[in-house]
Each structure stands twice: as C-alpha cells, then as structure tokens.
Short mmCIF file of C-alpha atoms and ligand atoms in Angstrom, two decimals:
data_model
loop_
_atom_site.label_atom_id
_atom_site.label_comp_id
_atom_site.label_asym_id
_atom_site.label_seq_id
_atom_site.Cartn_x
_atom_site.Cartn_y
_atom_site.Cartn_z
CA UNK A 1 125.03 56.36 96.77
CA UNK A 2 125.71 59.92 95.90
CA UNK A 3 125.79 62.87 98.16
CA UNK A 4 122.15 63.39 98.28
CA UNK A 5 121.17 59.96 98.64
CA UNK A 6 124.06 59.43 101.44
CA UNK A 7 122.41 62.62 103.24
CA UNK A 8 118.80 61.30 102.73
CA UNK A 9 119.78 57.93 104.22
CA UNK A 10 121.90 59.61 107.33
CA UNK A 11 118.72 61.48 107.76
CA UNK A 12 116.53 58.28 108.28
CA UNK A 13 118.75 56.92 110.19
CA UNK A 14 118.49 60.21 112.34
CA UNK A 15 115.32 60.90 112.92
CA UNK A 16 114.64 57.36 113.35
CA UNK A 17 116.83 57.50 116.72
CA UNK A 18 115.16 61.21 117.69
CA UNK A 19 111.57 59.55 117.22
CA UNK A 20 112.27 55.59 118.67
CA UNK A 21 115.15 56.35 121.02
CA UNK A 22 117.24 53.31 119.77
CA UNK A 23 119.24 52.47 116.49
CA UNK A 24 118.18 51.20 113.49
CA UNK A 25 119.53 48.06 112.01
CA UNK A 26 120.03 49.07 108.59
CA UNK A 27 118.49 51.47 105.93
CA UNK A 28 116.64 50.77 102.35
CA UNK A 29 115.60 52.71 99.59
CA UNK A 30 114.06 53.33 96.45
CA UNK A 31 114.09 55.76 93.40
CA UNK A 32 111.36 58.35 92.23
CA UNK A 33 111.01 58.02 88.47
CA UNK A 34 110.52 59.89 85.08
CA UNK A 35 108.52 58.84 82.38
CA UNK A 36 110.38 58.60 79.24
CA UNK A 37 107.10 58.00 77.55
CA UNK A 38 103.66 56.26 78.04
CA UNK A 39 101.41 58.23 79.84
CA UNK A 40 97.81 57.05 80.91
CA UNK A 41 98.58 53.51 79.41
CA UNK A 42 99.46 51.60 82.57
CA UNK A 43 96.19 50.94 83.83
CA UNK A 44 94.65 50.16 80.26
CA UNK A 45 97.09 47.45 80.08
CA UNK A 46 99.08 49.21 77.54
CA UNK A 47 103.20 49.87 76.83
CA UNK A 48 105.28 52.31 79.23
CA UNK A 49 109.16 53.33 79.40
CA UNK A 50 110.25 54.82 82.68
CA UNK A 51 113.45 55.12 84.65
CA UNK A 52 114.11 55.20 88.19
CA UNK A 53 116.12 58.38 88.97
CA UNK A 54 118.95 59.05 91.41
CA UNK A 55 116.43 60.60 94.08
CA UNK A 56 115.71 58.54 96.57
CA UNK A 57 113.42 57.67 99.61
CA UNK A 58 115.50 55.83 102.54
CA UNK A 59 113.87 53.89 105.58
CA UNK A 60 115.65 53.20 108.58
CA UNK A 61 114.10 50.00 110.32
CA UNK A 62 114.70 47.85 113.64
CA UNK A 63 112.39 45.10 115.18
CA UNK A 64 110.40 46.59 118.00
CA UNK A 65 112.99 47.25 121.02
CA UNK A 66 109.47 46.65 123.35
CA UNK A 67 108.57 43.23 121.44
CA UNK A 68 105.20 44.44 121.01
CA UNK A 69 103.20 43.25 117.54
CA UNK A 70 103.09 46.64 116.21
CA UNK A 71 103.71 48.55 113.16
CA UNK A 72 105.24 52.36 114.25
CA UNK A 73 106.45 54.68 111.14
CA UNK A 74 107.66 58.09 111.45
CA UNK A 75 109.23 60.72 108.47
CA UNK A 76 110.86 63.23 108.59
CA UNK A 77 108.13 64.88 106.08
CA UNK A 78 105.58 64.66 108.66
CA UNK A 79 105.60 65.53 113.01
CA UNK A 80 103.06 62.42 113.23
CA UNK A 81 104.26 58.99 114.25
CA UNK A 82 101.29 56.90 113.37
CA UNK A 83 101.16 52.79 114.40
CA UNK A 84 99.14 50.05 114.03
CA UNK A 85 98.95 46.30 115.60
CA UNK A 86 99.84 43.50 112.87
CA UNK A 87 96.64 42.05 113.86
CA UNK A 88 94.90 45.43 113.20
CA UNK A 89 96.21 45.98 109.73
CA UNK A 90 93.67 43.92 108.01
CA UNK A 91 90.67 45.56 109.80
CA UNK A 92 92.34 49.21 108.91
CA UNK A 93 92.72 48.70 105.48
CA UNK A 94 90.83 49.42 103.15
CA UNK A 95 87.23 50.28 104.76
CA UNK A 96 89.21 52.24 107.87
CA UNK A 97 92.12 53.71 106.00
CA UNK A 98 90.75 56.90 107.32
CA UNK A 99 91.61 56.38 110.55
CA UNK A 100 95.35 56.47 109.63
CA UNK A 101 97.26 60.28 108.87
CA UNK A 102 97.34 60.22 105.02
CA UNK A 103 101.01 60.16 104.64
CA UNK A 104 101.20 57.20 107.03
CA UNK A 105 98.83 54.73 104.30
CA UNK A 106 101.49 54.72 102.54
CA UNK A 107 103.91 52.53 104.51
CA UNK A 108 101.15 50.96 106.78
CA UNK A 109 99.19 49.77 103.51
CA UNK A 110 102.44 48.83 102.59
CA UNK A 111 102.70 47.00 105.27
CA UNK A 112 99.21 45.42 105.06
CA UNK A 113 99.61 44.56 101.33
CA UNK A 114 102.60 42.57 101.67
CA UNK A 115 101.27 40.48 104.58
CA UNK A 116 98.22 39.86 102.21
CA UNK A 117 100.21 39.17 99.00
CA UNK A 118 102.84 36.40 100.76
CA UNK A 119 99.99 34.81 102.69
CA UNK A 120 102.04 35.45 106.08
CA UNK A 121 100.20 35.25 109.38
CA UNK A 122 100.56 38.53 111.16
CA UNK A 123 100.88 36.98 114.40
CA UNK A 124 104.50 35.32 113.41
CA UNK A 125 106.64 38.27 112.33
CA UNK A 126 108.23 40.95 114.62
CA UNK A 127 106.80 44.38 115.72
CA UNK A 128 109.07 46.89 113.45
CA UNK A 129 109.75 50.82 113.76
CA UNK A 130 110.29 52.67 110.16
CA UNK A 131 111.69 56.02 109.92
CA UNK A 132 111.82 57.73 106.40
CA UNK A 133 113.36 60.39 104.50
CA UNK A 134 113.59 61.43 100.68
CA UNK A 135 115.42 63.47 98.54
CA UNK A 136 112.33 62.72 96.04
CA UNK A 137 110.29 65.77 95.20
CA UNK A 138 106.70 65.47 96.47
CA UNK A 139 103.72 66.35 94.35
CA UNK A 140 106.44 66.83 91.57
CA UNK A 141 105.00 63.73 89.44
CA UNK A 142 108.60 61.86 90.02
CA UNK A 143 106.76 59.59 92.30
CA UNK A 144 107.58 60.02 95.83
CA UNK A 145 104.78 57.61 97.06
CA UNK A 146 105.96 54.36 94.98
CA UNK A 147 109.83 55.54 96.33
CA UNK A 148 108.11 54.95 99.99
CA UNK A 149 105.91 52.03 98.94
CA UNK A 150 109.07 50.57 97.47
CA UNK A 151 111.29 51.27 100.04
CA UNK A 152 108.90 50.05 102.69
CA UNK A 153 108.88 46.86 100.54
CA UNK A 154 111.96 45.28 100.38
CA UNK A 155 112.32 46.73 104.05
CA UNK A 156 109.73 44.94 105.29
CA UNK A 157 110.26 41.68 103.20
CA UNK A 158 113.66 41.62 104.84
CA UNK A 159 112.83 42.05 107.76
CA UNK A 160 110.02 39.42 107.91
CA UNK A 161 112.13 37.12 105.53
CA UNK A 162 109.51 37.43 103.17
CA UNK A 163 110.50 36.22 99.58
CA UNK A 164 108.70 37.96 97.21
CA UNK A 165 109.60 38.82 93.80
CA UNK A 166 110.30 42.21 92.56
CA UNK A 167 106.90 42.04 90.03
CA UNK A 168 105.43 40.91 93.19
CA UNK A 169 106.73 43.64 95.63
CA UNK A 170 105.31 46.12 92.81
CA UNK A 171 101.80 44.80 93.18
CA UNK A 172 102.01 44.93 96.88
CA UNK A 173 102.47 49.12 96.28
CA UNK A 174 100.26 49.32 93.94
CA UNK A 175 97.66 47.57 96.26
CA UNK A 176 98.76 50.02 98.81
CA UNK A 177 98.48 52.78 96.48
CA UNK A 178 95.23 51.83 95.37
CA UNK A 179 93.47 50.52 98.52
CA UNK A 180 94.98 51.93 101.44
CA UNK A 181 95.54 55.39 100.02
CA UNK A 182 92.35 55.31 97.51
CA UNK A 183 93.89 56.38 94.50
CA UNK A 184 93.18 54.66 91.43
CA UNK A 185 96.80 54.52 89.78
CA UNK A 186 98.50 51.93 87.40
CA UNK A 187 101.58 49.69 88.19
CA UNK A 188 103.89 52.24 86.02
CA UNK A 189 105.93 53.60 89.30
CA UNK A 190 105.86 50.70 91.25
CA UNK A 191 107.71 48.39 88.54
CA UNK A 192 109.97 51.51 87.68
CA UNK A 193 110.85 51.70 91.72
CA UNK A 194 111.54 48.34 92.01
CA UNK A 195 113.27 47.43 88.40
CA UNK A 196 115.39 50.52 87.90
CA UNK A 197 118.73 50.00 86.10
CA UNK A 198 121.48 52.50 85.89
CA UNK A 199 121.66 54.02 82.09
CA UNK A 200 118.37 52.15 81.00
CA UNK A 201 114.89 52.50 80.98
CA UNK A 202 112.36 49.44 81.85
CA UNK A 203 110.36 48.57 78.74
CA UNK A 204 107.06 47.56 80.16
CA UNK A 205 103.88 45.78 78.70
CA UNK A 206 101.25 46.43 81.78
CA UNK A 207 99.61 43.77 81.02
CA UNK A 208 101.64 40.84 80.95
CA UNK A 209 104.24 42.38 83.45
CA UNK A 210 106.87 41.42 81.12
CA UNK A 211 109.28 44.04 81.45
CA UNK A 212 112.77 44.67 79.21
CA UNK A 213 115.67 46.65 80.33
CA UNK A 214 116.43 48.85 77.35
CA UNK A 215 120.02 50.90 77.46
CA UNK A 216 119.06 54.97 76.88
CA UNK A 217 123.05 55.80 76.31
CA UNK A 218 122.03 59.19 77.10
CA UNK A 219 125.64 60.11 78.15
CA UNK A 220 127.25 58.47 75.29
CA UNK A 221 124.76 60.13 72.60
CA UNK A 222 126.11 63.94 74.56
CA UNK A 223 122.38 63.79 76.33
CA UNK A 224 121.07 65.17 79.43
CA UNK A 225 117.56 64.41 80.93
CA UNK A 226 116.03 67.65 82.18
CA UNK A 227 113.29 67.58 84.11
CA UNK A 228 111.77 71.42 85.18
CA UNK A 229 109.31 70.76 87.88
CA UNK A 230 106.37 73.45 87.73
CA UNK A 231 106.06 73.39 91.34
CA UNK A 232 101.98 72.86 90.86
CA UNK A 233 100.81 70.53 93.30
CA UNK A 234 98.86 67.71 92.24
CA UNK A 235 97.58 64.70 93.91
CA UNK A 236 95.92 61.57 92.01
CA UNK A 237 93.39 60.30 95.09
CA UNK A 238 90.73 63.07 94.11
CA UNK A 239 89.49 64.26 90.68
CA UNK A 240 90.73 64.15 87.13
CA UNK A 241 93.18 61.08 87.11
CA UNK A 242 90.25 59.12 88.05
CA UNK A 243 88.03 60.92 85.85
CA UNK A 244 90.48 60.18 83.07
CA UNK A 245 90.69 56.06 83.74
CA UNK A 246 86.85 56.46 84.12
CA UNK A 247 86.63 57.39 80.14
CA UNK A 248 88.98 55.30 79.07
CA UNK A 249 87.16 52.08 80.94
CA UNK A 250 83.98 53.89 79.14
CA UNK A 251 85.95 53.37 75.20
CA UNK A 252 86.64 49.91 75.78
CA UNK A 253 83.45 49.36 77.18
CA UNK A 254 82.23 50.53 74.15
CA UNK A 255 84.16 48.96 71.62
CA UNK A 256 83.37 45.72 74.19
CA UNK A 257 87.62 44.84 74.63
CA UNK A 258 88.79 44.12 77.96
CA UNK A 259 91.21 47.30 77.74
CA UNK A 260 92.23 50.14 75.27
CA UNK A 261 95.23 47.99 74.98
CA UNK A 262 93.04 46.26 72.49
CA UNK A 263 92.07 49.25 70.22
CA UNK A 264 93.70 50.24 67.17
CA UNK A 265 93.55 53.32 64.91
CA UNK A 266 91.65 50.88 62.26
CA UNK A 267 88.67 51.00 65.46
CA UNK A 268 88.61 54.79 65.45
CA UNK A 269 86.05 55.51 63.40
CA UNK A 270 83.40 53.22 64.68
CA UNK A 271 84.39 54.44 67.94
CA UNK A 272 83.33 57.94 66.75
CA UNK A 273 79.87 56.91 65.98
CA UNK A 274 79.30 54.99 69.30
CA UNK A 275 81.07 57.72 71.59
CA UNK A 276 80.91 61.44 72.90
CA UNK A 277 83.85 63.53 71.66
CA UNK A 278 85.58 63.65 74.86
CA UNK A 279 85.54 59.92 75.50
CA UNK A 280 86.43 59.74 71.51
CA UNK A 281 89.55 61.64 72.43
CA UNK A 282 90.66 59.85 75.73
CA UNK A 283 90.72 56.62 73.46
CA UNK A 284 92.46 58.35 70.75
CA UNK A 285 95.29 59.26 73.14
CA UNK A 286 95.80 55.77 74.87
CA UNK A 287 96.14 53.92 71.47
CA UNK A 288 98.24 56.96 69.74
CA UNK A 289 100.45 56.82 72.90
CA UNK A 290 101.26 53.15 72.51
CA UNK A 291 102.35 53.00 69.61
CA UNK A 292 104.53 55.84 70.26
CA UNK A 293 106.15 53.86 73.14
CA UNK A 294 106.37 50.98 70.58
CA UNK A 295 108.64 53.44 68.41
CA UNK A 296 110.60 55.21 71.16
CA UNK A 297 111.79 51.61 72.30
CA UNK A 298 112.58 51.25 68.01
CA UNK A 299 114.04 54.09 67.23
CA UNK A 300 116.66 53.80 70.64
CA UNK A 301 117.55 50.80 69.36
CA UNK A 302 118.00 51.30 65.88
CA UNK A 303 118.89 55.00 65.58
CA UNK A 304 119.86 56.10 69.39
CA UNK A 305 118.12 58.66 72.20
CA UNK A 306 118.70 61.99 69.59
CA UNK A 307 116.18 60.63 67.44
CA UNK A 308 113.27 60.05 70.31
CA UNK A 309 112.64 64.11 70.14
CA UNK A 310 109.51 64.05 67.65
CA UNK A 311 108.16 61.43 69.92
CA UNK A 312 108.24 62.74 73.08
CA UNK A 313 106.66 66.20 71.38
CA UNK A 314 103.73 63.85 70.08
CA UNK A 315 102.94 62.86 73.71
CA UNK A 316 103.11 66.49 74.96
CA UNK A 317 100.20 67.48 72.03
CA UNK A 318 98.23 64.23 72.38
CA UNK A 319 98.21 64.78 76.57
CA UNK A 320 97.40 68.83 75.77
CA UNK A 321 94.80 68.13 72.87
CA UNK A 322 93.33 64.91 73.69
CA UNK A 323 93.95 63.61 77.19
CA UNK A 324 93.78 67.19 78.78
CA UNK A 325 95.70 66.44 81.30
CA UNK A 326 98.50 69.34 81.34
CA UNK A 327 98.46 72.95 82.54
CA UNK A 328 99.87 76.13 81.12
CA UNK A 329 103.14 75.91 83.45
CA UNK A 330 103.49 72.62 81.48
CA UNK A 331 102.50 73.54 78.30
CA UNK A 332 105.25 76.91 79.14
CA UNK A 333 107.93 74.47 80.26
CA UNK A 334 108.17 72.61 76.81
CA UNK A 335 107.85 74.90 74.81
CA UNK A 336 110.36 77.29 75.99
CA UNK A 337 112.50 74.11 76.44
CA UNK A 338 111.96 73.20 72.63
CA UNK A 339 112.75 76.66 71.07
CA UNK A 340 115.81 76.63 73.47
CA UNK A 341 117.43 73.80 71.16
CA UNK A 342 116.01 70.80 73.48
CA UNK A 343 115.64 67.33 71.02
CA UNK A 344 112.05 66.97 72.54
CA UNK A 345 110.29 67.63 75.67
CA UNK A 346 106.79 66.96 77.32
CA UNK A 347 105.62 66.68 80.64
CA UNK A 348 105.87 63.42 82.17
CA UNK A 349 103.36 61.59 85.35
CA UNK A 350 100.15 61.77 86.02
CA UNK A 351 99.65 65.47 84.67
CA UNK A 352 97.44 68.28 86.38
CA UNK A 353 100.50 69.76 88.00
CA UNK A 354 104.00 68.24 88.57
CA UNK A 355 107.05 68.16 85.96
CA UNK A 356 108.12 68.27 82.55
CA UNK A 357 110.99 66.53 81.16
CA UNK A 358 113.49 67.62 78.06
CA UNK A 359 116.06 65.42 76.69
CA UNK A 360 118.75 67.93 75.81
CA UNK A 361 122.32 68.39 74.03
CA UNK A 362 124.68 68.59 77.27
CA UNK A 363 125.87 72.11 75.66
CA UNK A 364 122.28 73.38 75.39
CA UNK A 365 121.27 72.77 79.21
CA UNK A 366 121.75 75.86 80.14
CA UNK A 367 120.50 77.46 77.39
CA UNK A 368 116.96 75.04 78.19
CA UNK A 369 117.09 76.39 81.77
CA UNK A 370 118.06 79.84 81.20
CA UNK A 371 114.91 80.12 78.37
CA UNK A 372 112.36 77.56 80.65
CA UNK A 373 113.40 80.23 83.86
CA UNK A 374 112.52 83.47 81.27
CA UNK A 375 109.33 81.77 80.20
CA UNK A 376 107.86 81.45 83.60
CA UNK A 377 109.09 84.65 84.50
CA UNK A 378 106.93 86.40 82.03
CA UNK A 379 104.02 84.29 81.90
CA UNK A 380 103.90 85.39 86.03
CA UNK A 381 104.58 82.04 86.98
CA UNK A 382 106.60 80.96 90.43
CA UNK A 383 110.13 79.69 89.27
CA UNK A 384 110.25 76.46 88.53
CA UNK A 385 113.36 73.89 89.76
CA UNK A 386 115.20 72.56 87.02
CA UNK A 387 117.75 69.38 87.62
CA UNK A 388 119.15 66.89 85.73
CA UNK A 389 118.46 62.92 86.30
CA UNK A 390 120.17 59.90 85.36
CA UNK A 391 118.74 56.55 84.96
CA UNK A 392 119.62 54.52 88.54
CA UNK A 393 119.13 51.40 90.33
CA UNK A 394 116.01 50.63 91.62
CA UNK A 395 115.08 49.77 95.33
CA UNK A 396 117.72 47.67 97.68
CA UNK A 397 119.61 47.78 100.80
CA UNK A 398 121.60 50.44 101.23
C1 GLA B 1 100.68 58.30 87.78
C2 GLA B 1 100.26 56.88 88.13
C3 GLA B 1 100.76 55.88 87.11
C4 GLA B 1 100.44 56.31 85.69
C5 GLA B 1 100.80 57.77 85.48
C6 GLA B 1 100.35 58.27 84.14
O1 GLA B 1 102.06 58.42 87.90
O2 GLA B 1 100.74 56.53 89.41
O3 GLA B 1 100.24 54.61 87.41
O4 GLA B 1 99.08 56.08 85.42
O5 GLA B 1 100.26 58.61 86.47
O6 GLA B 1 101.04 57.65 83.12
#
C-alpha cells in the first residue's frame, strides 16, 4: 500500500471503531480508475482500456458483535449510519431504494446484488458492520462509487464465503450501480476495479467480458499519466449520461443491430438518411471511438505509449464535437496540457464535469501543470488539482 492508501485504510479501520464500538476484523479495498480510452462504448457493447489507479476506497468489516441479521455501513464521507435487515434487502431494492441515504445504495445494493447474483439465502450468512474511507476523488470521474461497490464486494464475499468470480463481482456493482442507485452506467469501472494490474491497462470487449491485460510501460517509455481534475461536479443518476445511452439505443434501433457495437463507418451514410443530426452524431462517436481503442491497444503494442497521443486527442474532439459530453474546464484542461508539450490528452469518464487526463514526458509535467494552472486562471476558472497516477492492482484484502 502506499502512504495514502495505508492512511485511507487506518482511517476505516478508525471510524469503524468510533461508529460500532468494537474492532474490525480486517480491511478491503479497491481502486478508482482512468480511462485510457473508450468513452460511451461500455454499455453499447463496444471496446474500452482503463486502469485502476493507486487511489483507493478501504472497508473495515466485522460480523455483527449483537448477532442480529443486519446490514449497518457507515463512511467517513457521510455522518449517517444507514442499515438494513438481510431479509429486508430484497424488498428495498430496487422499487424502495429511496428509502436508503443515497451514499448508503451503494454498499447496501451492493450488498443486495451479491446475495441475488450467488443465489445465497439471506437468512444463512452473518449480520456485518462496514465502515469506509477513500482517498478516491468524488465526482472527479475516477470512479469513487465502483471503488466502494468493489470494495464492498470482495468484503462481503469473504465474509459470507461467497465464491464469486471477479467478472461476476463486477456485475454485482454494476447491478448495484444501476438498480439500487438508478443510474444507467456500463460495466467499464466495475471490471477496471476489480481487474486492475500494476503497469497495465485491462483491454475490454463489453460485450463478451473477455478482458486482456495489456502492459502501458509508461515508466519505461519516460511517461507520466496526468490527470487535472476540473473540480466540476457531475453525477450520472440524473440527465445527460442517460440522455446520451438513450440516442445511442435510438442508432441501433435504427440501423435494427442489437448495439452500436455492430455499426461500422460503411453504415454511416444510411444512418444519415434514417436519423436526426444529433442521434447521427452520437452513433458517429461510439463507432469512431472503437476503433480508436482497437488502435491504442495496436499501436502500444507495436510502437509503445508515446505514440497513443493522436489518439487520445481524437477522443477529446469526437466527445467535444459529436458526443457533447465535455465542458469548457475540460476542453481548457487539454488544450493547455497539449500546447504545454503533453503527447495527447482528453478528458476521461463519464464527461459533464470531472477530469481530464494527459500522458506526458516526465520532464514536461511541470511544464503541463504549470500551463493547465495558467489556463484556468485566466479563463476565471477555480484551480484545478493536478496528480499523477500509476496503473495498480485492483480490489483485494488489504
Ligand atoms: C461512467 C460509467 C461507465 C462509462 C463511462 C463513459 O464512468 O460508469 O460505465 O459509461 O462513464 O465511458
């Protein structure tokens, strides 16, 4: 763990014994993530390539000291200490979910989801207290909710002997994500929270679940991963995200395939004569933005990470022009990183907010945040927070 992590973990374990008055009997975690490259594509069964990061969400967990068959989770994120019965989780989620403090859904649906998924009768496992803290940025699109879906995960599947697989586990936050908390994301940050691999990125197909380990050899190529978080808040249970899948489920409806997965540029221009321009435009960026994940995972093999820039710059455009999905801090945060000597930059998540990410020369990073800071300092925009992350492990036992 690094110093952070160590710190986020000691901080579960603490606030676990200020809320539950007793010790926990270990801690888990899991990473946020970046996006290398794929945005929008998860849920339209398409190609992404994230990485977990070194930030981290830790739970500290015990069976119930009281025996009783409840489900109690606290956070140092939030004064409420919401809990459930086992036996109620079923009735909660999803028509009740309101019932439960938003923050709470997560873990509880969590919770819920995996009982579901592994067929286990809530009446047999043990009453457990969670306690959680992160080091992951919230509302920074390095996905803080799939670190505390994964986290609660292979937590919970511990604790309840549950033997699940890590595609799985992902499926049980996704389910959490999408049912429990209502919004209507893909599988992208729950595979990249449970897969992670130090130095590599997961090469996933979304709709086979295959997924491939591919080595970034940032470090080796003199590379750093930037990522300058805007600081504008976003949140994918209301508006545009949903709007977004909405249009692309409209293309392939259109062009009658199960998923934009199954579009190619050679469809275009009969999609232009069945389409409005904005749904015309959705499409186009889902099917450009596969095959640019197709070539990012080519050209790291074949020529290394410093070739990737033109790429990620692609995205960026295609997610300004066509997806419309960014926002002038974004739009600020490449640019300024790209005429400050960055190899490419774009911003990476679910967009409408959250961060940008520039893969930079380790010599230029200061350069990149020295320009990025300028930029938003004369556009009138509050200074963003610009780190570096590394590619890390994805969720275990501490
Ligand atoms: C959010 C969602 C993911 C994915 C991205 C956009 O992070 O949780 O499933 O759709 O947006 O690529």
């Amino acid at each position: 763990m690094t110093a952070t992590d160590t710190r986020a973990a000691a901080a579960a374990r603490a606030i676990f014994a200020e809320r539950f008055g007793a010790e926990p009997i270990g801690t888990w975690s899991a990473p946020g993530r970046v996006n290398l490259i794929g945005e929008h594509t998860d849920y339209n069964d398409g190609f992404v390539l994230p990485f977990a990061i070194q930030h981290r969400t830790h739970v500290a967990l015990a069976p119930r000291a009281d025996g009783a068959l409840r489900v109690r989770v606290a956070s140092t994120f939030e004064d409420t200490t919401a809990e459930l019965a086992l036996a109620e989780l079923a009735e909660v989620f999803p028509g009740r979910r309101d019932e439960v403090p938003e923050w709470a859904r997560y873990p509880l649906g969590v919770a819920w989801a995996l009982l579901a998924a592994s067929g286990t009768d809530p009446s047999i496992v043990p009453g457990v207290d969670l306690a959680f803290a992160s080091d992951v940025p919230v509302g920074a699109g390095l996905s803080s909710s799939a670190a505390i879906e994964g986290a609660t995960a292979v937590a919970l599947a511990d604790a309840w002997g549950i033997s699940l697989d890590r595609v799985a586990l992902a499926k049980v936050g996704r389910r959490a994500e999408n049912e429990a908390v209502g919004a209507p994301t893909g599988i992208m940050d729950q595979m990249a929270a449970l897969l992670g691999r130090a130095d590599a990125a997961i090469f996933l197909d979304c709709r086979s679940l295959d997924a491939q380990v591919i080595d970034l050899g940032f470090a080796d190529a003199g590379l750093e991963l930037v990522v300058i978080d805007t600081g504008v808040k976003h949140s994918h249970a209301t508006g545009g995200y949903g709007e977004r899948r909405a249009a692309c489920e409209r293309g392939a409806a259109a062009l009658g395939v199960p998923a934009l997965r199954d579009v190619t540029l050679d469809d275009m221009p009969r999609l232009a004569e069945i389409v409005d321009d904005v749904t015309f435009r959705r499409v186009r960026h889902v099917v450009t933005e596969d095959q640019r994940v197709l070539d990012t995972v080519r050209t790291i093999r074949e020529q290394g990470p410093t070739a990737i820039g033109d790429l990620l710059v692609a995205s960026h455009a295609s997610m300004r022009d066509d997806f419309e999905i960014s926002v002038p801090e974004l739009d600020t945060a490449v640019e300024a990183a790209l005429s400050a000597g960055a190899v490419g930059a774009r911003m990476t998540g679910g967009g409408f907010g959250g961060a940008a990410i520039a893969l930079v020369a380790r010599d230029r990073v200061q350069a990149v945040t020295d320009a990025t800071t300028a930029a938003f300092a004369s556009a009138g925009f509050a200074a963003p927070t610009i780190f570096s992350v590394t590619p890390s492990a994805g969720a275990a036992r501490d």
